[in-house]
Amino acid sequence: MNFIKKVNWHQIRFEIFESLSRFPLAVISGITLAILYIFTTHKTEDWNQMQRYLMCLHLAIPLSIAVELFSEKYYPRFRWIFISVLIAFLCIYFAFFTMESDWNQLRFLILLVVSHLLVSIAPFIFDRENNKFYNFNVSLFQQFFICLFYASIIVIGLDGALWAIDALFDLKINTTIYLDIFFIVAMIFHPVLFTSRIPILSELTDDCEEPKSIEIIVKYILLPFTILYFFIIYAFGLKLLTEWNLPHGWVGKLCLSFLAVGIGSYLLNFSFYKAAKNKFQLNFSKYFFQSIIPIVILLAVGLLYRVRQYGFTELRVIVLAITLLLFGLLVYYLNPKNKGLLKWIPIGFSCVGFILSLSPWSANSIAITNQSNRFISLVKSNDLLMNDVLDKSKISGSSDSIQQLLYSKLHYLVAKKNTSRVDNLFNESLQAKESQYRYDPGTIHPYIRFIDSSGTLVERRNQNLYFSIQNINRGPIGIEKYSYCKRVDINPNSENNLDYAYMDQIVFHNKDTISIVKLILDRSITIEKETAADLNFKIIFNGKEAMFSINNISIIKNPDGRFTLDYAEGLLFYQE
């Protein structure tokens, strides 16, 4: 009771009220996210549809905070108008940009980064000084990780307590409760606590603060790692110069990693550079942009080399845009006439992210156009057309390298579900088939089948098609006359592997002998909601009847069209 009395309930109420009054949409979005995540762990619903709501809500939290901070600083009377515009944007995003596709997943990640960057710059978009911008963002940085630490302690504590109660009293607590606690703390407690600690903009001072915790992180962690990366990349650059080679492999990832850590260190080191407490920190900020010139050039050369070989993909377009932005930042920060405002770094990345994700010059649009043009150019330069459409005999008569290039370009367009720019190269019957194609992972696109009529290109690229099924609705299992149970992995590398022959002919519930693969593909077994049939199969094990209850199963579609069992995992019930 004394502990309860010592809790500062007034402070807790104040922080909750502060969050709800300043950032109501962020708090509501967090609560809704927690409810939806908990719902998905307890009910088997269409994940693709649920994912669309989750994507919008994840964007709503940082975007609403940015909008509230912008209106609070500049246009407080138009607060609800800005919020209404944001809600309209999220509705449009949900309707047009959340359908299942690789590009929409990447677009979401780009927008998530942009939305967090907007939080850092929204209250200072029209300001022309660094101190308040630095103080505000350092405070956000500190409070985010402090709140994350508190949230982690709460999750570990509550989940640990539940686990102890379950183990000691054998209460059979549903394991999803552990996830429920995580979602409640991560989506409700953390956002409420964090937003309650966002600095009041009118209380920010012009004096550049120097937090001791940030100084330790910068001085003893970030700067040493940055220098380490610096020496590694410079050594690699010297190696390329001495061997007179072009950059290859994952050098781009290394350069981007260095630049990300380096720019973050530069931003956090701002106040310590101003104070000039030691030469190491002073020289780091003073010569940072000069030192990254060779690294940006190395990144650009490596990227252009890959683009020349294989053309643009969405990731290569993103790296190109970042490289161009870095050249722009170099021009700005190396010009002594400029004030060197820190905000131009997040503003630049935000603009690039917005252009690449939502504009007509998006990364997806540029990549699709480039790969389509390369495919068309390849077809025309090798004279593969007959009456303005692709001729199968000419394709078969071309070299293996040309066929492989055709396949790779077309495979990229099919994977992105956008072949519109090359449709006119195929005959009308193929175009009709393409218009009806549903991009089922168990089928081959008609254009791919036409280009690779023999199936050799697919086989050469090892493009086996996998799909898996989970027995997520299995009810109680009747063990009948079985004495033992053990976990079994059916795959070539498993130590307790069953012979594949056992799985080739299986006795299903009604005693009919049938292939398990055929059962799956004929949809004799469905796993939709509560109507799912249990994946329980009678087999022969050690010469006696046994039952194999499947938890997970994976099927391969081979290049020749055959379906084979790739992997199965479950419980084997058997007799002595």
Coordinates of C-alpha atoms in Angstrom, one line a residue:
M1 CA 0.0 0.0 0.0
N2 CA 2.9 2.4 0.8
F3 CA 4.2 1.7 -2.7
I4 CA 0.9 2.7 -4.3
K5 CA 0.7 5.8 -2.2
K6 CA 4.2 6.9 -3.4
V7 CA 3.3 6.6 -7.1
N8 CA 2.9 10.1 -8.5
W9 CA -0.6 9.6 -10.0
H10 CA -0.9 13.3 -10.7
Q11 CA 2.2 13.1 -13.0
I12 CA 0.9 10.0 -14.8
R13 CA -2.5 11.7 -15.4
F14 CA -0.7 14.8 -16.6
E15 CA 1.4 12.9 -19.1
I16 CA -1.6 11.0 -20.5
F17 CA -3.5 14.3 -20.8
E18 CA -0.5 15.9 -22.5
S19 CA -0.3 13.2 -25.1
L20 CA -4.1 13.2 -25.8
S21 CA -4.3 16.9 -26.0
R22 CA -1.2 17.5 -28.2
F23 CA -1.2 14.3 -30.3
P24 CA -4.6 12.7 -30.2
L25 CA -4.4 11.1 -33.7
A26 CA -1.0 9.5 -32.8
V27 CA -2.4 8.0 -29.5
I28 CA -5.6 6.8 -31.2
S29 CA -3.6 5.2 -34.0
G30 CA -1.4 3.4 -31.5
I31 CA -4.4 2.0 -29.6
T32 CA -6.0 0.9 -32.9
L33 CA -2.7 -0.8 -33.9
A34 CA -2.6 -2.7 -30.6
I35 CA -6.2 -3.9 -31.1
L36 CA -5.6 -5.0 -34.7
Y37 CA -2.3 -6.8 -33.8
I38 CA -4.0 -8.6 -30.9
F39 CA -6.9 -9.5 -33.1
T40 CA -4.6 -11.1 -35.7
T41 CA -2.9 -13.2 -33.1
H42 CA -6.2 -14.6 -31.9
K43 CA -8.2 -14.9 -35.2
T44 CA -7.1 -16.3 -38.5
E45 CA -8.1 -13.5 -40.9
D46 CA -6.9 -12.4 -44.3
W47 CA -3.5 -11.1 -43.4
N48 CA -3.1 -9.2 -46.7
Q49 CA -6.2 -7.1 -46.0
M50 CA -5.2 -6.6 -42.3
Q51 CA -1.7 -5.5 -43.4
R52 CA -3.2 -2.6 -45.4
Y53 CA -4.7 -1.2 -42.2
L54 CA -1.5 -1.8 -40.2
M55 CA 0.6 0.1 -42.8
C56 CA -1.7 3.1 -42.7
L57 CA -1.7 3.2 -38.9
H58 CA 2.1 2.9 -38.7
L59 CA 2.4 5.9 -40.9
A60 CA -0.3 7.8 -39.1
I61 CA 1.7 7.9 -35.8
P62 CA 4.8 9.9 -37.0
L63 CA 2.9 11.8 -39.6
S64 CA 0.3 13.1 -37.1
I65 CA 3.1 14.1 -34.7
A66 CA 4.8 16.0 -37.5
V67 CA 1.6 17.8 -38.5
E68 CA 0.8 18.7 -34.9
L69 CA 4.3 20.1 -34.4
F70 CA 4.1 22.1 -37.6
S71 CA 0.7 23.6 -36.8
E72 CA 1.7 24.3 -33.2
K73 CA 4.7 26.3 -34.3
Y74 CA 3.3 28.2 -37.3
Y75 CA -0.5 27.9 -37.8
P76 CA -2.2 26.8 -34.5
R77 CA -5.6 28.1 -35.8
F78 CA -5.5 25.7 -38.7
R79 CA -4.6 22.6 -36.6
W80 CA -7.8 20.6 -37.4
I81 CA -7.6 21.5 -41.1
F82 CA -4.1 20.0 -41.3
I83 CA -5.2 16.9 -39.4
S84 CA -8.2 16.5 -41.9
V85 CA -5.8 16.8 -44.8
L86 CA -3.6 14.1 -43.2
I87 CA -6.6 11.8 -42.7
A88 CA -7.6 12.3 -46.4
F89 CA -4.0 11.5 -47.4
L90 CA -4.0 8.3 -45.4
C91 CA -7.4 7.3 -46.9
I92 CA -6.0 7.8 -50.4
Y93 CA -2.8 5.9 -49.5
F94 CA -4.9 3.0 -48.2
A95 CA -7.1 2.9 -51.3
F96 CA -4.3 3.0 -53.9
F97 CA -0.9 2.2 -52.4
T98 CA -1.4 -0.7 -50.0
M99 CA -2.3 -3.6 -52.3
E100 CA 0.0 -6.6 -52.0
S101 CA 3.2 -6.2 -54.0
D102 CA 6.9 -6.0 -53.4
W103 CA 6.9 -2.3 -54.5
N104 CA 4.2 -1.3 -52.1
Q105 CA 6.1 -2.9 -49.3
L106 CA 9.2 -1.0 -50.3
R107 CA 7.2 2.2 -50.7
F108 CA 5.8 1.8 -47.2
L109 CA 9.3 1.5 -45.8
I110 CA 10.4 4.6 -47.6
L111 CA 7.4 6.6 -46.4
L112 CA 8.0 5.3 -42.9
V113 CA 11.5 6.7 -42.9
V114 CA 10.3 10.0 -44.5
S115 CA 7.5 10.4 -41.9
H116 CA 10.0 10.0 -39.0
L117 CA 12.3 12.6 -40.7
L118 CA 9.4 15.0 -40.9
V119 CA 9.0 14.9 -37.2
S120 CA 12.5 16.2 -36.8
I121 CA 12.1 19.1 -39.3
A122 CA 8.4 20.1 -39.1
P123 CA 8.7 22.7 -36.4
F124 CA 11.8 24.3 -38.1
I125 CA 11.0 24.2 -41.7
F126 CA 11.1 28.0 -42.0
D127 CA 13.8 28.6 -39.4
R128 CA 17.4 29.6 -40.3
E129 CA 19.4 28.6 -37.2
N130 CA 20.8 25.3 -35.8
N131 CA 20.6 25.5 -32.0
K132 CA 16.9 25.0 -31.5
F133 CA 16.8 22.3 -34.2
Y134 CA 19.7 20.5 -32.5
N135 CA 18.2 20.8 -29.0
F136 CA 14.8 19.5 -30.1
N137 CA 16.1 16.5 -32.0
V138 CA 18.6 15.5 -29.3
S139 CA 15.7 15.6 -26.8
L140 CA 13.7 13.4 -29.1
F141 CA 16.6 11.0 -29.5
Q142 CA 17.1 10.7 -25.8
Q143 CA 13.4 10.4 -24.9
F144 CA 12.7 7.7 -27.6
F145 CA 15.4 5.4 -26.2
I146 CA 14.5 6.1 -22.5
C147 CA 10.8 5.2 -23.3
L148 CA 12.0 2.2 -25.2
F149 CA 14.0 1.1 -22.2
Y150 CA 11.0 1.5 -19.9
A151 CA 8.7 -0.4 -22.3
S152 CA 11.2 -3.2 -22.6
I153 CA 11.5 -3.6 -18.8
I154 CA 7.7 -3.7 -18.5
V155 CA 7.3 -6.3 -21.3
I156 CA 10.1 -8.5 -19.8
G157 CA 8.7 -8.1 -16.3
L158 CA 5.0 -8.9 -17.1
D159 CA 5.9 -11.8 -19.5
G160 CA 8.3 -13.2 -17.0
A161 CA 5.7 -13.0 -14.2
L162 CA 3.1 -14.8 -16.4
W163 CA 5.6 -17.5 -17.4
A164 CA 6.5 -18.1 -13.7
I165 CA 2.8 -18.4 -12.8
D166 CA 2.1 -20.7 -15.7
A167 CA 5.1 -22.9 -14.8
L168 CA 4.4 -23.0 -11.0
F169 CA 0.6 -23.4 -11.0
D170 CA 0.3 -25.2 -14.4
L171 CA -2.5 -22.8 -15.5
K172 CA -2.0 -23.6 -19.3
I173 CA -1.9 -19.9 -20.1
N174 CA -2.4 -19.2 -23.8
T175 CA 0.9 -18.2 -25.3
T176 CA -0.7 -15.4 -27.4
I177 CA -1.1 -13.4 -24.1
Y178 CA 2.7 -12.8 -24.1
L179 CA 2.3 -11.2 -27.6
D180 CA -0.7 -9.2 -26.4
I181 CA 1.3 -7.7 -23.6
F182 CA 4.1 -6.7 -26.1
F183 CA 1.6 -5.1 -28.5
I184 CA -0.2 -3.1 -25.7
V185 CA 3.1 -1.8 -24.3
A186 CA 4.7 -1.2 -27.7
M187 CA 1.7 0.5 -29.4
I188 CA 0.0 2.2 -26.5
F189 CA 2.4 2.7 -23.5
H190 CA 5.5 3.7 -25.6
P191 CA 3.7 6.3 -27.9
V192 CA 1.8 7.8 -25.0
L193 CA 5.0 8.2 -22.8
F194 CA 7.1 9.4 -25.7
T195 CA 4.6 12.0 -27.0
S196 CA 4.1 13.3 -23.5
R197 CA 7.9 14.1 -23.4
I198 CA 8.2 15.8 -26.7
P199 CA 9.5 19.3 -25.9
I200 CA 7.2 22.3 -25.8
L201 CA 8.4 24.3 -28.8
S202 CA 8.0 27.7 -27.1
E203 CA 10.3 26.5 -24.3
L204 CA 13.2 25.7 -26.5
T205 CA 16.3 27.8 -25.9
D206 CA 18.9 29.2 -28.3
D207 CA 21.7 27.9 -26.2
C208 CA 23.2 24.7 -27.6
E209 CA 22.8 22.0 -25.0
E210 CA 25.5 19.3 -24.4
P211 CA 23.9 16.2 -22.9
K212 CA 26.5 14.0 -21.2
S213 CA 24.8 10.8 -22.4
I214 CA 24.9 11.9 -26.0
E215 CA 28.6 13.0 -25.6
I216 CA 29.5 9.5 -24.4
I217 CA 27.6 7.8 -27.3
V218 CA 29.2 10.1 -29.9
K219 CA 32.7 10.2 -28.5
Y220 CA 33.2 6.6 -27.6
I221 CA 30.8 4.7 -29.9
L222 CA 29.8 6.5 -33.1
L223 CA 33.0 8.4 -33.9
P224 CA 35.3 5.3 -33.5
F225 CA 33.0 3.2 -35.6
T226 CA 32.8 5.9 -38.3
I227 CA 36.6 6.1 -38.4
L228 CA 36.9 2.3 -38.6
Y229 CA 34.5 2.3 -41.6
F230 CA 36.5 5.2 -43.0
F231 CA 39.7 3.3 -43.0
I232 CA 38.1 0.1 -44.4
I233 CA 36.6 1.9 -47.4
Y234 CA 39.7 4.0 -48.1
A235 CA 41.8 0.9 -48.0
F236 CA 39.4 -0.8 -50.5
G237 CA 39.5 2.3 -52.7
L238 CA 43.3 2.2 -52.8
K239 CA 43.2 -1.5 -53.6
L240 CA 40.9 -0.8 -56.6
L241 CA 43.3 2.0 -57.8
T242 CA 46.4 -0.2 -57.6
E243 CA 44.7 -3.0 -59.4
W244 CA 42.9 -0.6 -61.7
N245 CA 39.5 -2.4 -61.2
L246 CA 36.0 -1.2 -60.9
P247 CA 34.1 -1.6 -57.6
H248 CA 32.0 -4.8 -57.3
G249 CA 30.0 -6.9 -54.9
W250 CA 28.5 -5.2 -51.9
V251 CA 30.7 -2.2 -51.8
G252 CA 27.6 0.0 -52.2
K253 CA 26.1 -1.4 -49.0
L254 CA 29.4 -0.7 -47.2
C255 CA 29.5 2.9 -48.5
L256 CA 25.9 3.6 -47.6
S257 CA 26.4 2.1 -44.1
F258 CA 29.4 4.3 -43.5
L259 CA 27.6 7.4 -44.8
A260 CA 24.5 6.7 -42.6
V261 CA 26.6 6.3 -39.5
G262 CA 28.9 9.2 -40.4
I263 CA 26.0 11.6 -41.1
G264 CA 24.3 10.6 -37.8
S265 CA 27.6 11.2 -36.0
Y266 CA 28.1 14.5 -37.7
L267 CA 24.6 15.7 -36.6
L268 CA 24.9 14.5 -33.0
N269 CA 28.5 16.0 -32.7
F270 CA 27.3 19.5 -33.6
S271 CA 27.2 20.9 -30.1
F272 CA 30.5 19.3 -29.1
Y273 CA 32.1 20.6 -32.3
K274 CA 30.9 24.1 -31.3
A275 CA 32.4 23.7 -27.9
A276 CA 35.6 22.3 -29.3
K277 CA 36.5 20.3 -26.2
N278 CA 39.0 18.1 -28.0
K279 CA 40.7 18.1 -31.4
F280 CA 39.3 14.7 -32.3
Q281 CA 35.6 15.9 -32.3
L282 CA 36.6 19.2 -33.7
N283 CA 38.4 17.8 -36.7
F284 CA 35.7 15.2 -37.3
S285 CA 33.0 17.8 -37.9
K286 CA 35.4 20.2 -39.6
Y287 CA 36.6 17.8 -42.3
F288 CA 33.7 15.3 -42.5
F289 CA 32.3 16.4 -45.8
Q290 CA 35.8 16.7 -47.4
S291 CA 36.6 13.1 -46.2
I292 CA 33.5 11.5 -47.8
I293 CA 34.1 12.9 -51.3
P294 CA 36.1 9.8 -52.4
I295 CA 33.4 7.5 -50.8
V296 CA 30.6 9.2 -52.7
I297 CA 32.5 8.9 -55.9
L298 CA 33.2 5.2 -55.2
L299 CA 29.5 4.7 -54.6
A300 CA 28.6 6.4 -57.8
V301 CA 31.1 4.5 -59.9
G302 CA 30.0 1.1 -58.5
L303 CA 26.3 2.0 -59.0
L304 CA 26.8 3.1 -62.6
Y305 CA 28.8 0.0 -63.4
R306 CA 25.9 -2.2 -62.2
V307 CA 23.3 -0.1 -64.0
R308 CA 25.3 -0.4 -67.2
Q309 CA 25.4 -4.1 -66.9
Y310 CA 21.9 -4.9 -65.7
G311 CA 19.8 -1.8 -65.8
F312 CA 17.8 -0.1 -63.1
T313 CA 16.0 -1.9 -60.3
E314 CA 14.0 0.0 -57.6
L315 CA 16.9 -0.3 -55.2
R316 CA 19.4 1.0 -57.7
V317 CA 17.1 4.0 -58.4
I318 CA 17.0 4.7 -54.7
V319 CA 20.8 4.4 -54.4
L320 CA 21.2 6.7 -57.4
A321 CA 18.9 9.3 -55.9
I322 CA 20.8 9.2 -52.5
T323 CA 24.1 9.5 -54.4
L324 CA 22.8 12.6 -56.2
L325 CA 21.6 14.1 -53.0
L326 CA 24.9 13.5 -51.3
F327 CA 26.7 15.4 -54.1
G328 CA 24.2 18.2 -53.6
L329 CA 24.9 18.2 -49.8
L330 CA 28.6 18.3 -50.5
V331 CA 28.3 21.3 -52.7
Y332 CA 26.2 23.1 -50.0
Y333 CA 28.3 22.2 -46.9
L334 CA 31.6 22.8 -48.6
N335 CA 30.6 26.3 -49.7
P336 CA 31.9 28.7 -47.0
K337 CA 29.3 31.3 -47.9
N338 CA 26.5 29.0 -46.6
K339 CA 25.5 28.8 -43.0
G340 CA 25.6 25.0 -43.0
L341 CA 22.1 24.5 -41.6
L342 CA 21.6 21.0 -40.2
K343 CA 18.0 20.8 -41.3
W344 CA 18.9 20.5 -45.0
I345 CA 20.1 16.9 -44.4
P346 CA 16.7 15.5 -43.3
I347 CA 14.8 17.8 -45.7
G348 CA 16.9 16.5 -48.6
F349 CA 16.3 12.9 -47.7
S350 CA 12.5 13.6 -47.1
C351 CA 12.2 15.2 -50.5
V352 CA 14.0 12.3 -52.2
G353 CA 11.9 9.7 -50.4
F354 CA 8.6 11.5 -51.4
I355 CA 9.7 11.7 -55.0
L356 CA 10.8 8.1 -55.1
S357 CA 7.6 6.7 -53.5
L358 CA 4.6 8.9 -54.6
S359 CA 5.6 11.0 -57.6
P360 CA 5.4 10.1 -61.3
W361 CA 9.2 9.6 -61.1
S362 CA 8.9 6.9 -58.5
A363 CA 11.6 4.2 -58.2
N364 CA 9.2 1.6 -59.5
S365 CA 8.2 3.7 -62.5
I366 CA 11.8 4.4 -63.5
A367 CA 12.9 0.7 -63.0
I368 CA 9.9 -0.7 -65.0
T369 CA 10.5 1.8 -67.8
N370 CA 14.2 1.1 -67.9
Q371 CA 13.9 -2.7 -67.9
S372 CA 11.1 -2.5 -70.6
N373 CA 13.2 -0.3 -72.8
R374 CA 16.2 -2.7 -72.4
F375 CA 14.0 -5.7 -73.3
I376 CA 12.6 -3.9 -76.4
S377 CA 16.1 -2.8 -77.4
L378 CA 17.4 -6.3 -77.0
V379 CA 14.6 -7.7 -79.1
K380 CA 15.1 -5.2 -81.9
S381 CA 18.9 -5.3 -82.0
N382 CA 18.9 -9.1 -82.4
D383 CA 16.1 -9.1 -85.0
L384 CA 13.7 -11.4 -83.1
L385 CA 10.6 -9.9 -84.5
M386 CA 8.4 -11.3 -87.3
N387 CA 5.5 -9.0 -88.4
D388 CA 6.2 -6.8 -85.4
V389 CA 5.8 -9.6 -82.8
L390 CA 8.3 -11.9 -81.2
D391 CA 9.0 -15.1 -83.2
K392 CA 9.6 -18.3 -81.2
S393 CA 11.8 -19.8 -83.9
K394 CA 14.1 -16.8 -83.9
I395 CA 14.3 -16.8 -80.1
S396 CA 15.2 -20.5 -80.1
G397 CA 17.9 -19.9 -82.7
S398 CA 19.5 -17.1 -80.8
S399 CA 22.5 -17.6 -78.5
D400 CA 22.1 -18.8 -74.9
S401 CA 23.3 -15.4 -73.5
I402 CA 20.6 -13.6 -75.5
Q403 CA 17.9 -16.0 -74.3
Q404 CA 19.1 -15.6 -70.7
L405 CA 19.0 -11.8 -71.0
L406 CA 15.5 -11.9 -72.5
Y407 CA 14.3 -14.1 -69.7
S408 CA 15.9 -12.0 -66.9
K409 CA 14.4 -8.8 -68.2
L410 CA 11.0 -10.3 -68.7
H411 CA 11.1 -12.2 -65.4
Y412 CA 11.7 -8.8 -63.6
L413 CA 8.6 -7.2 -65.3
V414 CA 6.5 -10.3 -64.5
A415 CA 7.7 -10.2 -60.9
K416 CA 6.6 -6.6 -60.7
K417 CA 3.2 -7.5 -62.3
N418 CA 3.7 -4.8 -65.0
T419 CA 4.3 -5.9 -68.6
S420 CA 2.2 -3.2 -70.2
R421 CA 5.2 -1.6 -72.0
V422 CA 6.1 -4.9 -73.8
D423 CA 2.6 -6.3 -74.4
N424 CA 2.7 -5.2 -78.1
L425 CA 5.7 -7.4 -78.8
F426 CA 3.6 -10.6 -78.2
N427 CA 0.8 -11.9 -80.4
E428 CA -2.8 -11.3 -79.6
S429 CA -3.5 -14.7 -78.1
L430 CA -0.7 -14.3 -75.6
Q431 CA -1.9 -10.8 -74.7
A432 CA -5.4 -12.3 -74.1
K433 CA -3.8 -14.9 -71.8
E434 CA -1.8 -12.3 -70.0
S435 CA -5.0 -10.2 -69.4
Q436 CA -6.5 -13.2 -67.6
Y437 CA -3.4 -14.2 -65.7
R438 CA -3.8 -14.0 -61.9
Y439 CA -0.1 -14.2 -60.9
D440 CA -0.6 -17.4 -59.0
P441 CA 2.7 -18.6 -57.6
G442 CA 2.0 -22.1 -58.8
T443 CA 1.7 -21.1 -62.4
I444 CA 4.1 -19.7 -65.1
H445 CA 3.3 -16.4 -66.8
P446 CA 2.3 -16.9 -70.5
Y447 CA 5.1 -14.6 -71.7
I448 CA 7.7 -16.5 -69.7
R449 CA 6.4 -19.8 -71.2
F450 CA 6.6 -18.4 -74.7
I451 CA 10.2 -17.1 -74.2
D452 CA 11.3 -20.3 -72.5
S453 CA 9.2 -22.9 -74.2
S454 CA 11.6 -25.7 -73.3
G455 CA 11.8 -24.8 -69.6
T456 CA 15.6 -24.7 -69.7
L457 CA 16.0 -21.1 -68.6
V458 CA 13.8 -21.6 -65.6
E459 CA 15.8 -24.7 -64.7
R460 CA 19.1 -22.9 -65.2
R461 CA 18.1 -20.1 -62.8
N462 CA 16.7 -22.6 -60.3
Q463 CA 13.3 -20.9 -60.3
N464 CA 11.5 -23.6 -58.4
L465 CA 8.2 -22.3 -57.0
Y466 CA 7.5 -22.9 -53.4
F467 CA 4.3 -22.5 -51.4
S468 CA 3.7 -23.6 -47.8
I469 CA 0.7 -24.5 -45.7
Q470 CA 0.4 -24.2 -42.0
N471 CA -2.0 -26.4 -39.9
I472 CA -3.0 -23.4 -37.8
N473 CA -6.5 -24.6 -36.9
R474 CA -5.6 -28.2 -35.7
G475 CA -7.9 -29.2 -33.0
P476 CA -7.5 -32.0 -30.4
I477 CA -5.7 -35.1 -31.9
G478 CA -7.2 -38.5 -31.1
I479 CA -4.1 -40.7 -30.2
E480 CA -6.2 -43.9 -30.4
K481 CA -3.9 -46.9 -29.9
Y482 CA -0.6 -45.1 -30.3
S483 CA 2.0 -45.3 -27.5
Y484 CA 4.6 -42.7 -28.4
C485 CA 4.9 -39.3 -29.9
K486 CA 7.9 -37.5 -31.4
R487 CA 8.6 -34.4 -33.5
V488 CA 9.5 -35.3 -37.1
D489 CA 11.1 -33.2 -39.9
I490 CA 10.8 -34.8 -43.3
N491 CA 13.6 -33.4 -45.4
P492 CA 16.9 -34.7 -46.7
N493 CA 19.0 -33.1 -43.9
S494 CA 17.0 -34.1 -40.9
E495 CA 18.5 -36.4 -38.3
N496 CA 15.2 -38.1 -37.6
N497 CA 14.0 -38.2 -41.2
L498 CA 11.4 -40.6 -42.4
D499 CA 11.8 -42.3 -45.8
Y500 CA 10.1 -40.2 -48.6
A501 CA 8.4 -43.4 -49.7
Y502 CA 6.3 -43.2 -46.6
M503 CA 4.9 -39.9 -47.7
D504 CA 4.4 -40.8 -51.4
Q505 CA 1.4 -43.1 -50.7
I506 CA -0.6 -42.1 -47.7
V507 CA -3.8 -43.4 -46.2
F508 CA -6.0 -40.4 -45.5
H509 CA -9.0 -40.4 -43.0
N510 CA -11.4 -42.3 -45.2
K511 CA -8.7 -45.1 -45.9
D512 CA -8.3 -44.0 -49.6
T513 CA -4.7 -44.3 -50.7
I514 CA -3.6 -41.0 -52.3
S515 CA -0.6 -38.8 -52.8
I516 CA -0.3 -36.1 -50.2
V517 CA 0.9 -33.7 -52.9
K518 CA -2.2 -34.5 -54.9
L519 CA -4.4 -33.9 -51.9
I520 CA -3.0 -30.4 -51.4
L521 CA -3.1 -29.4 -55.0
D522 CA -6.6 -30.8 -55.6
R523 CA -7.7 -28.7 -52.6
S524 CA -9.1 -31.8 -50.9
I525 CA -7.6 -30.2 -47.8
T526 CA -8.5 -26.6 -47.1
I527 CA -7.2 -24.5 -44.2
E528 CA -9.5 -21.6 -44.4
K529 CA -10.7 -20.3 -41.0
E530 CA -12.6 -22.8 -38.8
T531 CA -13.6 -25.1 -41.7
A532 CA -10.1 -26.4 -42.0
A533 CA -9.5 -30.2 -42.1
D534 CA -6.8 -31.5 -39.9
L535 CA -3.6 -32.5 -41.7
N536 CA -3.5 -35.9 -40.0
F537 CA -2.3 -38.9 -42.1
K538 CA -2.2 -42.6 -41.5
I539 CA 1.2 -44.0 -42.6
I540 CA 3.3 -47.1 -42.1
F541 CA 6.2 -46.6 -39.7
N542 CA 8.5 -49.5 -38.7
G543 CA 6.1 -52.0 -40.2
K544 CA 3.2 -50.8 -38.1
E545 CA 0.4 -48.3 -38.6
A546 CA 1.2 -44.8 -37.3
M547 CA -0.3 -41.3 -37.6
F548 CA 1.6 -38.2 -38.8
S549 CA 0.0 -34.8 -37.8
I550 CA 1.5 -32.1 -40.0
N551 CA 2.2 -28.6 -38.6
N552 CA 3.9 -27.2 -41.7
I553 CA 4.3 -28.5 -45.3
S554 CA 6.0 -27.1 -48.3
I555 CA 5.5 -28.1 -52.0
I556 CA 7.8 -27.4 -54.9
K557 CA 6.7 -26.9 -58.5
N558 CA 9.6 -28.1 -60.6
P559 CA 10.5 -26.5 -64.0
D560 CA 8.9 -29.5 -65.8
G561 CA 5.6 -28.8 -64.1
R562 CA 5.8 -31.7 -61.6
F563 CA 4.9 -31.1 -58.0
T564 CA 7.0 -32.7 -55.3
L565 CA 7.1 -32.7 -51.5
D566 CA 9.9 -30.5 -50.3
Y567 CA 9.5 -30.4 -46.6
A568 CA 7.0 -31.5 -43.9
E569 CA 7.2 -31.0 -40.1
G570 CA 4.9 -32.3 -37.5
L571 CA 4.2 -35.0 -34.8
L572 CA 4.5 -38.7 -35.3
F573 CA 2.3 -40.9 -33.2
Y574 CA 3.4 -44.6 -33.3
Q575 CA 3.3 -47.9 -31.6
E576 CA 6.1 -49.9 -29.9

